[in-house]
């Protein structure tokens, strides 16, 4: 576990190098009310790889997330759980990027939080984040379609409405600017899938430390990489959708705790590697491919 925490802290350090703070404008007390209202509409989800983690750690993690949402400076929790809590926090909660530091209180009754922005800026960023997440979920028809259809809607929403930009490295900034680093857009994809009741995990290329998504679709796990469909034609194709290991480049991946990701061998959606465009018709997606073939992707 300590090795996993080391990895996560190195990722946090990378974020700190590039961003002294997250973008946001100060606003009045209405932002606090908006934040409180929006926070009722999101869940403190967990990367699916950690869904069987100790319930006490999950409760402590949720207390920490709630504190960040509210801008609280202290959280009372069992500090012996901090390794697991940190793992969940930095893997599963996008607003970790607002936290400058976490310190154990002198009496070990909990932790203190230092934020990167002023109180007003913090409230504005949190409110904007929550509202934007809810907006995208509504656009992707959360609650009105099946989980598989929702996964497809989220993926194509991101590939069609965001652009790649390696200078934007936090999810909250990506939501504000509609652009972001490829790994950040994968993290956004995973977070939205989890918010919608699906299963998703962040996974790491063991050779380059680049990151993509592992998401359950139609009962099976596949690799997903929105960047593949943004780089060439800004969301016109589905080259990075539901990939097996071969389509993903025969790369070895691990989860954020360094445990190995099982190789995805299913080739049901292999034809999507040749996709150039698609058309949605009810619960089916008619995909046109570069080899003069077509592929019907059925949603349910």
Short mmCIF file of C-alpha atoms in Angstrom, two decimals:
data_model
loop_
_atom_site.label_atom_id
_atom_site.label_comp_id
_atom_site.label_asym_id
_atom_site.label_seq_id
_atom_site.Cartn_x
_atom_site.Cartn_y
_atom_site.Cartn_z
CA UNK A 1 0.00 0.00 0.00
CA UNK A 2 2.86 2.39 0.78
CA UNK A 3 4.09 1.92 -2.77
CA UNK A 4 0.65 2.90 -4.06
CA UNK A 5 0.59 6.01 -1.88
CA UNK A 6 4.03 6.91 -3.21
CA UNK A 7 2.68 6.75 -6.75
CA UNK A 8 -0.33 8.86 -5.90
CA UNK A 9 1.77 11.47 -4.14
CA UNK A 10 4.06 11.67 -7.15
CA UNK A 11 1.02 12.37 -9.32
CA UNK A 12 -0.08 15.07 -6.90
CA UNK A 13 3.39 16.61 -7.03
CA UNK A 14 3.16 16.69 -10.81
CA UNK A 15 -0.08 18.62 -10.55
CA UNK A 16 1.46 21.03 -8.06
CA UNK A 17 4.38 21.76 -10.37
CA UNK A 18 2.10 22.84 -13.19
CA UNK A 19 -0.69 24.57 -11.27
CA UNK A 20 -0.34 26.75 -8.23
CA UNK A 21 -4.13 26.98 -8.07
CA UNK A 22 -7.23 25.97 -9.94
CA UNK A 23 -9.06 28.55 -12.05
CA UNK A 24 -11.97 30.34 -10.46
CA UNK A 25 -13.47 33.78 -9.91
CA UNK A 26 -14.62 35.06 -6.54
CA UNK A 27 -18.37 35.35 -6.09
CA UNK A 28 -20.97 36.12 -3.42
CA UNK A 29 -22.75 33.92 -0.90
CA UNK A 30 -25.04 32.54 -3.62
CA UNK A 31 -22.16 30.28 -4.63
CA UNK A 32 -22.28 28.59 -1.24
CA UNK A 33 -25.99 27.96 -1.63
CA UNK A 34 -25.43 26.61 -5.15
CA UNK A 35 -22.70 24.32 -3.84
CA UNK A 36 -24.93 22.96 -1.09
CA UNK A 37 -27.76 22.37 -3.57
CA UNK A 38 -25.53 20.69 -6.16
CA UNK A 39 -23.70 18.48 -3.65
CA UNK A 40 -26.96 16.68 -2.97
CA UNK A 41 -26.97 15.49 -6.57
CA UNK A 42 -23.59 13.77 -6.70
CA UNK A 43 -22.27 10.70 -4.93
CA UNK A 44 -18.84 10.13 -3.43
CA UNK A 45 -18.04 7.32 -5.82
CA UNK A 46 -15.09 4.95 -5.68
CA UNK A 47 -12.87 3.60 -8.45
CA UNK A 48 -14.31 0.11 -9.05
CA UNK A 49 -10.99 -1.58 -8.30
CA UNK A 50 -11.41 -0.48 -4.66
CA UNK A 51 -15.09 -1.27 -4.25
CA UNK A 52 -14.38 -4.01 -1.69
CA UNK A 53 -12.17 -1.87 0.52
CA UNK A 54 -12.93 -1.72 4.25
CA UNK A 55 -16.20 0.12 4.96
CA UNK A 56 -14.58 2.18 7.72
CA UNK A 57 -12.08 3.55 5.21
CA UNK A 58 -14.93 4.33 2.81
CA UNK A 59 -16.81 6.28 5.49
CA UNK A 60 -13.66 8.21 6.35
CA UNK A 61 -13.10 8.91 2.65
CA UNK A 62 -16.65 10.22 2.32
CA UNK A 63 -16.09 12.52 5.31
CA UNK A 64 -12.97 13.88 3.64
CA UNK A 65 -14.80 14.46 0.33
CA UNK A 66 -17.64 16.20 2.13
CA UNK A 67 -15.15 18.43 3.93
CA UNK A 68 -13.56 19.48 0.63
CA UNK A 69 -16.99 20.21 -0.87
CA UNK A 70 -17.78 22.45 2.10
CA UNK A 71 -14.31 23.94 2.42
CA UNK A 72 -13.87 22.63 5.97
CA UNK A 73 -10.40 22.96 7.47
CA UNK A 74 -10.55 19.93 9.76
CA UNK A 75 -11.97 16.41 9.55
CA UNK A 76 -12.35 14.08 12.51
CA UNK A 77 -11.53 10.52 11.46
CA UNK A 78 -9.52 7.46 12.40
CA UNK A 79 -6.01 8.37 11.25
CA UNK A 80 -4.96 4.71 11.19
CA UNK A 81 -7.08 4.46 8.03
CA UNK A 82 -5.24 7.23 6.21
CA UNK A 83 -3.33 5.01 3.78
CA UNK A 84 -6.59 3.63 2.39
CA UNK A 85 -8.32 7.01 2.60
CA UNK A 86 -5.54 8.69 0.64
CA UNK A 87 -5.68 5.95 -1.96
CA UNK A 88 -9.42 6.45 -2.45
CA UNK A 89 -9.21 10.24 -2.31
CA UNK A 90 -6.48 10.72 -4.91
CA UNK A 91 -7.81 8.01 -7.21
CA UNK A 92 -11.55 8.62 -7.05
CA UNK A 93 -12.34 12.23 -6.06
CA UNK A 94 -11.58 14.85 -8.74
CA UNK A 95 -11.55 17.80 -6.35
CA UNK A 96 -8.42 16.50 -4.60
CA UNK A 97 -6.67 19.03 -6.84
CA UNK A 98 -8.05 21.85 -4.65
CA UNK A 99 -6.17 20.60 -1.58
CA UNK A 100 -2.69 21.95 -0.92
CA UNK A 101 -1.87 19.65 1.99
CA UNK A 102 -3.32 17.17 4.48
CA UNK A 103 -1.79 16.97 7.96
CA UNK A 104 -2.59 14.78 10.96
CA UNK A 105 -3.87 16.87 13.89
CA UNK A 106 -1.54 17.10 16.92
CA UNK A 107 -3.88 14.93 19.01
CA UNK A 108 -4.29 12.40 16.12
CA UNK A 109 -8.07 12.86 16.26
CA UNK A 110 -8.25 13.63 12.55
CA UNK A 111 -6.65 15.75 9.85
CA UNK A 112 -6.31 19.40 8.89
CA UNK A 113 -6.77 20.62 5.33
CA UNK A 114 -5.06 23.51 3.58
CA UNK A 115 -6.55 24.66 0.29
CA UNK A 116 -4.90 26.21 -2.75
CA UNK A 117 -7.47 28.99 -3.14
CA UNK A 118 -9.26 31.54 -0.99
CA UNK A 119 -12.53 30.51 0.63
CA UNK A 120 -14.61 32.40 -1.94
CA UNK A 121 -12.63 31.02 -4.88
CA UNK A 122 -12.93 27.53 -3.45
CA UNK A 123 -16.72 27.81 -3.20
CA UNK A 124 -16.93 29.10 -6.75
CA UNK A 125 -14.84 26.25 -8.15
CA UNK A 126 -16.77 23.58 -6.22
CA UNK A 127 -20.12 25.02 -7.27
CA UNK A 128 -19.04 25.19 -10.92
CA UNK A 129 -17.71 21.63 -10.81
CA UNK A 130 -20.87 20.16 -9.31
CA UNK A 131 -23.18 22.07 -11.62
CA UNK A 132 -21.18 21.07 -14.70
CA UNK A 133 -21.13 17.39 -13.70
CA UNK A 134 -24.89 17.44 -13.24
CA UNK A 135 -25.34 19.24 -16.55
CA UNK A 136 -23.31 16.64 -18.45
CA UNK A 137 -25.13 13.77 -16.75
CA UNK A 138 -28.44 15.27 -17.86
CA UNK A 139 -27.11 15.75 -21.38
CA UNK A 140 -26.10 12.07 -21.37
CA UNK A 141 -29.63 11.11 -20.26
CA UNK A 142 -28.72 9.74 -16.86
CA UNK A 143 -31.74 8.00 -15.35
CA UNK A 144 -33.52 7.81 -18.71
CA UNK A 145 -31.38 5.21 -20.48
CA UNK A 146 -29.63 1.96 -19.59
CA UNK A 147 -26.16 2.03 -18.02
CA UNK A 148 -24.59 0.81 -21.28
CA UNK A 149 -26.28 3.58 -23.27
CA UNK A 150 -25.21 6.09 -20.65
CA UNK A 151 -21.58 4.90 -20.94
CA UNK A 152 -21.77 5.38 -24.71
CA UNK A 153 -23.37 8.82 -24.30
CA UNK A 154 -20.70 9.96 -21.85
CA UNK A 155 -17.88 8.74 -24.06
CA UNK A 156 -19.21 10.46 -27.19
CA UNK A 157 -20.08 13.61 -25.23
CA UNK A 158 -16.47 13.95 -24.14
CA UNK A 159 -14.99 13.18 -27.56
CA UNK A 160 -17.35 15.65 -29.25
CA UNK A 161 -17.28 18.52 -26.75
CA UNK A 162 -13.73 18.57 -25.39
CA UNK A 163 -10.40 19.10 -27.10
CA UNK A 164 -6.96 17.81 -26.16
CA UNK A 165 -4.71 20.27 -24.35
CA UNK A 166 -1.77 19.04 -22.30
CA UNK A 167 -1.68 22.28 -20.27
CA UNK A 168 -5.02 21.54 -18.56
CA UNK A 169 -4.34 18.88 -15.94
CA UNK A 170 -7.25 19.01 -13.47
CA UNK A 171 -10.81 17.86 -14.03
CA UNK A 172 -12.29 21.08 -12.66
CA UNK A 173 -10.28 23.14 -15.16
CA UNK A 174 -11.18 20.74 -17.97
CA UNK A 175 -14.87 21.23 -17.18
CA UNK A 176 -14.42 25.01 -17.23
CA UNK A 177 -12.35 25.14 -20.42
CA UNK A 178 -13.82 22.16 -22.32
CA UNK A 179 -10.31 20.84 -22.90
CA UNK A 180 -7.71 18.83 -21.09
CA UNK A 181 -4.78 16.42 -20.97
CA UNK A 182 -5.69 12.93 -22.21
CA UNK A 183 -5.38 11.30 -18.76
CA UNK A 184 -7.58 14.01 -17.24
CA UNK A 185 -10.30 13.40 -19.82
CA UNK A 186 -10.09 9.67 -19.06
CA UNK A 187 -10.52 10.50 -15.38
CA UNK A 188 -13.54 12.66 -16.21
CA UNK A 189 -15.01 9.82 -18.27
CA UNK A 190 -14.55 7.38 -15.39
CA UNK A 191 -16.02 9.76 -12.83
CA UNK A 192 -19.12 10.38 -14.92
CA UNK A 193 -19.57 6.63 -15.52
CA UNK A 194 -19.32 5.98 -11.78
CA UNK A 195 -21.75 8.80 -11.03
CA UNK A 196 -24.19 7.13 -13.42
CA UNK A 197 -24.00 3.77 -11.64
CA UNK A 198 -21.50 2.13 -14.00
CA UNK A 199 -18.15 0.53 -13.17
CA UNK A 200 -14.84 2.15 -14.08
CA UNK A 201 -11.18 2.19 -13.05
CA UNK A 202 -8.12 4.28 -13.77
CA UNK A 203 -5.25 2.18 -15.14
CA UNK A 204 -1.60 2.92 -15.81
CA UNK A 205 0.73 1.88 -18.63
CA UNK A 206 3.60 0.14 -16.82
CA UNK A 207 6.12 1.35 -19.41
CA UNK A 208 5.21 5.02 -19.78
CA UNK A 209 2.93 5.85 -16.80
CA UNK A 210 0.31 7.12 -19.26
CA UNK A 211 -3.25 6.46 -18.13
CA UNK A 212 -6.44 5.24 -19.78
CA UNK A 213 -9.76 3.86 -18.55
CA UNK A 214 -11.06 0.39 -17.82
CA UNK A 215 -14.86 0.40 -17.98
CA UNK A 216 -17.53 -2.25 -17.89
CA UNK A 217 -19.74 -2.29 -21.00
CA UNK A 218 -22.39 -4.89 -21.79
CA UNK A 219 -21.21 -7.00 -18.87
CA UNK A 220 -17.54 -7.12 -19.90
CA UNK A 221 -14.49 -5.01 -19.11
CA UNK A 222 -12.79 -3.06 -21.93
CA UNK A 223 -10.17 -0.37 -22.33
CA UNK A 224 -11.39 3.10 -23.29
CA UNK A 225 -9.35 6.05 -24.52
CA UNK A 226 -11.32 9.14 -25.65
CA UNK A 227 -8.12 10.78 -26.88
CA UNK A 228 -7.96 8.38 -29.84
CA UNK A 229 -11.24 9.77 -31.14
CA UNK A 230 -10.35 13.39 -30.42
CA UNK A 231 -6.94 13.48 -32.02
CA UNK A 232 -7.98 12.50 -35.55
CA UNK A 233 -11.50 13.75 -36.10
CA UNK A 234 -12.92 15.22 -32.88
CA UNK A 235 -15.44 12.59 -31.95
CA UNK A 236 -16.48 11.34 -35.37
CA UNK A 237 -15.18 7.79 -34.79
CA UNK A 238 -15.14 5.15 -32.04
CA UNK A 239 -11.54 3.95 -32.31
CA UNK A 240 -10.92 4.19 -28.57
CA UNK A 241 -14.26 2.69 -27.52
CA UNK A 242 -14.45 -0.79 -25.90
CA UNK A 243 -10.94 -1.90 -26.88
CA UNK A 244 -9.33 -5.24 -26.16
CA UNK A 245 -5.64 -5.59 -25.41
CA UNK A 246 -4.64 -5.87 -29.06
CA UNK A 247 -6.49 -2.70 -30.08
CA UNK A 248 -4.97 -0.88 -27.11
CA UNK A 249 -1.47 -1.76 -28.35
CA UNK A 250 -0.76 -4.95 -26.39
CA UNK A 251 0.32 -2.85 -23.43
CA UNK A 252 0.57 -4.08 -19.85
CA UNK A 253 -1.50 -2.05 -17.38
CA UNK A 254 -1.76 -1.85 -13.60
CA UNK A 255 -4.26 -0.25 -11.27
CA UNK A 256 -3.11 2.66 -9.12
CA UNK A 257 -2.06 0.23 -6.38
CA UNK A 258 0.28 -1.50 -8.84
CA UNK A 259 -1.78 -4.70 -9.04
CA UNK A 260 -2.00 -6.12 -12.55
CA UNK A 261 -4.97 -5.53 -14.82
CA UNK A 262 -6.29 -8.71 -16.42
CA UNK A 263 -5.72 -8.77 -20.18
CA UNK A 264 -8.86 -7.95 -22.15
CA UNK A 265 -9.14 -10.53 -24.92
CA UNK A 266 -12.75 -10.11 -26.07
CA UNK A 267 -12.80 -8.86 -29.67
CA UNK A 268 -16.55 -8.20 -30.01
CA UNK A 269 -15.94 -4.58 -30.93
CA UNK A 270 -12.73 -5.06 -32.88
CA UNK A 271 -14.20 -3.56 -36.06
CA UNK A 272 -14.42 -0.19 -34.31
CA UNK A 273 -10.66 0.25 -34.85
CA UNK A 274 -11.57 1.07 -38.47
CA UNK A 275 -14.46 3.38 -37.63
CA UNK A 276 -14.68 6.76 -39.34
CA UNK A 277 -18.21 7.87 -38.45
CA UNK A 278 -21.37 6.69 -36.74
CA UNK A 279 -25.07 7.38 -36.66
CA UNK A 280 -27.36 6.76 -33.68
CA UNK A 281 -30.71 5.15 -34.43
CA UNK A 282 -32.86 4.40 -31.38
CA UNK A 283 -30.87 1.82 -29.36
CA UNK A 284 -28.45 1.04 -32.17
CA UNK A 285 -25.36 2.77 -33.49
CA UNK A 286 -24.58 2.28 -37.16
CA UNK A 287 -20.82 2.61 -37.56
CA UNK A 288 -19.18 3.28 -40.93
CA UNK A 289 -15.67 1.85 -41.23
CA UNK A 290 -12.72 2.67 -43.48
CA UNK A 291 -12.66 -0.82 -45.00
CA UNK A 292 -16.04 -0.20 -46.67
CA UNK A 293 -17.67 -2.27 -43.98
CA UNK A 294 -20.28 -1.27 -41.43
CA UNK A 295 -20.71 -2.36 -37.84
CA UNK A 296 -23.87 -2.26 -35.76
CA UNK A 297 -23.26 -1.42 -32.12
CA UNK A 298 -26.35 -2.42 -30.18
CA UNK A 299 -27.14 -0.63 -26.92
CA UNK A 300 -29.69 -1.79 -24.39
#
